[in-house]
Amino acid sequence: MKTLSFLVATAITVTPVLAEENRQLDAHEHGVGQLDMAFDGKQIAMELHAPGADIVGFEYEAESAPERAAVDAAVATLAGPLGLFVLPDAAGCSVVQATAGLESEEEHKDDDHAEAKHEDHANEAGHTEFHAEYLLTCADPTAINNINFSYFDSFPNALEVVVQVITAAGATSFEVERDAPTLDLRGMF
C-alpha cells in the first residue's frame, strides 16, 4: 500500500485546495463521504472516508453481535471497489490492492488542536469512520469517461460523495449525489 498512500498523499499535497477540503472532512457530515482518486499512467489510487452512520447506521463502537456483523459485512463490501465504483468495461480495470476498515475518532486525534478542544472532544460521543484504500490497474484508463456509484445502492444512508480527481491534466473536485450517481470524467484525460 506504499504506492497507494504515496500517490494519494502526493496528489493532495500538490493541490492545496484539495488538502484544505480533506482537513475539513475530519469533522465529518453525516451522509457525506470523501473519495480521493489519483490517476497515474495505468494505475488509479483511491482513498475513501465515510462516516460510520452512512455505512452501518451508527457511529459508536459496535457492541452487540448484530452490530459487529454489520461492521464486518460493511468492511467486506468496501473491500470490493469495482462493485462500488463501476468503471466502463472498455477500461479493462482490475484490483491490485484493496483494504478497508473502521477507525474511531480516538485513533485520529489532531496534534495541532488546542488543549481546550481536546477536552471538548472527550465530552462528545465517539465517532467512527470507515476508511478504504484501493489500487487499480487499467489497460486503458482514458476509456474511463464516467464512474457509476453503486456505492449508494450498497449504503442507503449515504447521500453524497465529495470526489477529488487528480490526473495529468489537473485536479478537479466533484459532488456525486444519490439522485445522480454517475460521475462524468470526460475531458479529464
GROMACS .gro file of C-alpha atoms in nm, residues 1-168:
model
  168
    1MET     CA    1   0.000   0.000   0.000
    2LYS     CA    2   0.303   0.231  -0.002
    3THR     CA    3   0.236   0.314  -0.368
    4LEU     CA    4  -0.129   0.395  -0.295
    5SER     CA    5  -0.052   0.614   0.005
    6PHE     CA    6   0.225   0.790  -0.188
    7LEU     CA    7   0.001   0.861  -0.489
    8VAL     CA    8  -0.288   0.993  -0.282
    9ALA     CA    9  -0.064   1.187  -0.041
   10THR     CA   10   0.133   1.338  -0.328
   11ALA     CA   11  -0.183   1.429  -0.513
   12ILE     CA   12  -0.334   1.604  -0.214
   13THR     CA   13  -0.011   1.774  -0.114
   14VAL     CA   14   0.041   1.908  -0.465
   15THR     CA   15  -0.301   2.072  -0.464
   16PRO     CA   16  -0.351   2.292  -0.153
   17VAL     CA   17  -0.721   2.346  -0.223
   18LEU     CA   18  -0.780   1.973  -0.214
   19ALA     CA   19  -0.577   1.937   0.104
   20GLU     CA   20  -0.792   2.205   0.271
   21GLU     CA   21  -1.112   2.020   0.175
   22ASN     CA   22  -0.965   1.698   0.313
   23ARG     CA   23  -0.890   1.859   0.652
   24GLN     CA   24  -1.245   1.990   0.676
   25LEU     CA   25  -1.383   1.637   0.643
   26ASP     CA   26  -1.229   1.541   0.977
   27ALA     CA   27  -1.539   1.696   1.135
   28HIS     CA   28  -1.746   1.481   0.903
   29GLU     CA   29  -2.103   1.544   0.797
   30HIS     CA   30  -2.346   1.255   0.812
   31GLY     CA   31  -2.448   1.144   0.466
   32VAL     CA   32  -2.131   1.279   0.306
   33GLY     CA   33  -1.826   1.068   0.222
   34GLN     CA   34  -1.494   1.165   0.066
   35LEU     CA   35  -1.326   0.986  -0.226
   36ASP     CA   36  -0.980   1.089  -0.348
   37MET     CA   37  -0.866   0.949  -0.683
   38ALA     CA   38  -0.524   0.988  -0.842
   39PHE     CA   39  -0.465   0.864  -1.196
   40ASP     CA   40  -0.101   0.785  -1.274
   41GLY     CA   41  -0.035   0.609  -1.604
   42LYS     CA   42  -0.228   0.284  -1.595
   43GLN     CA   43  -0.281   0.298  -1.218
   44ILE     CA   44  -0.559   0.453  -1.016
   45ALA     CA   45  -0.512   0.511  -0.644
   46MET     CA   46  -0.833   0.567  -0.448
   47GLU     CA   47  -0.894   0.652  -0.085
   48LEU     CA   48  -1.244   0.657   0.067
   49HIS     CA   49  -1.356   0.801   0.401
   50ALA     CA   50  -1.719   0.771   0.512
   51PRO     CA   51  -1.892   0.829   0.846
   52GLY     CA   52  -1.997   0.514   1.028
   53ALA     CA   53  -2.358   0.633   1.022
   54ASP     CA   54  -2.352   0.633   0.639
   55ILE     CA   55  -2.221   0.280   0.615
   56VAL     CA   56  -2.379   0.087   0.904
   57GLY     CA   57  -2.631   0.332   1.050
   58PHE     CA   58  -2.443   0.408   1.372
   59GLU     CA   59  -2.119   0.577   1.476
   60TYR     CA   60  -2.040   0.426   1.812
   61GLU     CA   61  -1.824   0.120   1.867
   62ALA     CA   62  -2.022  -0.192   1.776
   63GLU     CA   63  -2.136  -0.363   2.093
   64SER     CA   64  -2.387  -0.633   2.002
   65ALA     CA   65  -2.336  -0.933   1.777
   66PRO     CA   66  -2.566  -0.785   1.505
   67GLU     CA   67  -2.373  -0.456   1.513
   68ARG     CA   68  -2.039  -0.637   1.483
   69ALA     CA   69  -2.182  -0.843   1.197
   70ALA     CA   70  -2.296  -0.521   1.023
   71VAL     CA   71  -1.945  -0.376   1.055
   72ASP     CA   72  -1.786  -0.696   0.921
   73ALA     CA   73  -2.028  -0.704   0.626
   74ALA     CA   74  -1.959  -0.336   0.551
   75VAL     CA   75  -1.582  -0.390   0.557
   76ALA     CA   76  -1.621  -0.685   0.320
   77THR     CA   77  -1.833  -0.473   0.083
   78LEU     CA   78  -1.590  -0.181   0.100
   79ALA     CA   79  -1.304  -0.419   0.011
   80GLY     CA   80  -1.456  -0.462  -0.338
   81PRO     CA   81  -1.405  -0.126  -0.509
   82LEU     CA   82  -1.520  -0.231  -0.856
   83GLY     CA   83  -1.859  -0.326  -0.714
   84LEU     CA   84  -1.896   0.017  -0.552
   85PHE     CA   85  -1.741   0.236  -0.822
   86VAL     CA   86  -1.830   0.080  -1.155
   87LEU     CA   87  -1.586   0.168  -1.434
   88PRO     CA   88  -1.651   0.117  -1.807
   89ASP     CA   89  -1.560  -0.233  -1.927
   90ALA     CA   90  -1.355  -0.076  -2.207
   91ALA     CA   91  -1.103   0.049  -1.949
   92GLY     CA   92  -1.011  -0.308  -1.853
   93CYS     CA   93  -0.955  -0.231  -1.483
   94SER     CA   94  -0.866  -0.479  -1.211
   95VAL     CA   95  -0.788  -0.452  -0.842
   96VAL     CA   96  -0.422  -0.471  -0.744
   97GLN     CA   97  -0.475  -0.398  -0.372
   98ALA     CA   98  -0.775  -0.319  -0.155
   99THR     CA   99  -0.800  -0.261   0.219
  100ALA     CA  100  -1.094  -0.146   0.426
  101GLY     CA  101  -1.158  -0.096   0.794
  102LEU     CA  102  -1.330   0.100   1.065
  103GLU     CA  103  -1.144   0.371   1.254
  104SER     CA  104  -1.253   0.553   1.568
  105GLU     CA  105  -1.216   0.923   1.639
  106GLU     CA  106  -0.972   0.834   1.917
  107GLU     CA  107  -0.728   0.693   1.660
  108HIS     CA  108  -0.708   1.027   1.479
  109LYS     CA  109  -0.658   1.299   1.735
  110ASP     CA  110  -0.509   1.601   1.566
  111ASP     CA  111  -0.184   1.709   1.737
  112ASP     CA  112  -0.247   2.069   1.628
  113HIS     CA  113  -0.566   2.103   1.836
  114ALA     CA  114  -0.554   2.326   2.142
  115GLU     CA  115  -0.588   2.163   2.484
  116ALA     CA  116  -0.942   2.302   2.525
  117LYS     CA  117  -1.053   2.139   2.202
  118HIS     CA  118  -0.923   1.802   2.326
  119GLU     CA  119  -1.134   1.842   2.639
  120ASP     CA  120  -1.440   1.919   2.423
  121HIS     CA  121  -1.378   1.602   2.220
  122ALA     CA  122  -1.355   1.396   2.537
  123ASN     CA  123  -1.706   1.508   2.631
  124GLU     CA  124  -1.859   1.414   2.293
  125ALA     CA  125  -1.977   1.071   2.192
  126GLY     CA  126  -1.711   0.886   1.992
  127HIS     CA  127  -1.742   0.882   1.616
  128THR     CA  128  -1.631   0.612   1.379
  129GLU     CA  129  -1.533   0.639   1.017
  130PHE     CA  130  -1.481   0.375   0.754
  131HIS     CA  131  -1.162   0.405   0.556
  132ALA     CA  132  -1.069   0.215   0.241
  133GLU     CA  133  -0.770   0.232   0.008
  134TYR     CA  134  -0.760   0.085  -0.339
  135LEU     CA  135  -0.501   0.046  -0.611
  136LEU     CA  136  -0.633  -0.042  -0.955
  137THR     CA  137  -0.461  -0.105  -1.283
  138CYS     CA  138  -0.637  -0.039  -1.613
  139ALA     CA  139  -0.545  -0.146  -1.965
  140ASP     CA  140  -0.690   0.184  -2.099
  141PRO     CA  141  -0.761   0.440  -1.826
  142THR     CA  142  -0.854   0.700  -2.090
  143ALA     CA  143  -1.168   0.491  -2.151
  144ILE     CA  144  -1.294   0.593  -1.808
  145ASN     CA  145  -1.537   0.860  -1.918
  146ASN     CA  146  -1.769   0.800  -1.623
  147ILE     CA  147  -1.797   0.613  -1.295
  148ASN     CA  148  -2.129   0.476  -1.171
  149PHE     CA  149  -2.155   0.497  -0.793
  150SER     CA  150  -2.324   0.169  -0.696
  151TYR     CA  151  -2.189   0.271  -0.356
  152PHE     CA  152  -2.527   0.435  -0.291
  153ASP     CA  153  -2.707   0.105  -0.355
  154SER     CA  154  -2.484  -0.069  -0.101
  155PHE     CA  155  -2.514   0.201   0.167
  156PRO     CA  156  -2.865   0.352   0.190
  157ASN     CA  157  -2.765   0.617   0.447
  158ALA     CA  158  -2.501   0.764   0.214
  159LEU     CA  159  -2.635   1.074   0.040
  160GLU     CA  160  -2.331   1.232  -0.126
  161VAL     CA  161  -1.965   1.167  -0.200
  162VAL     CA  162  -1.723   1.456  -0.247
  163VAL     CA  163  -1.476   1.334  -0.509
  164GLN     CA  164  -1.134   1.481  -0.576
  165VAL     CA  165  -0.982   1.361  -0.902
  166ILE     CA  166  -0.621   1.421  -1.000
  167THR     CA  167  -0.492   1.338  -1.346
  168ALA     CA  168  -0.201   1.460  -1.558
   0.00000   0.00000   0.00000
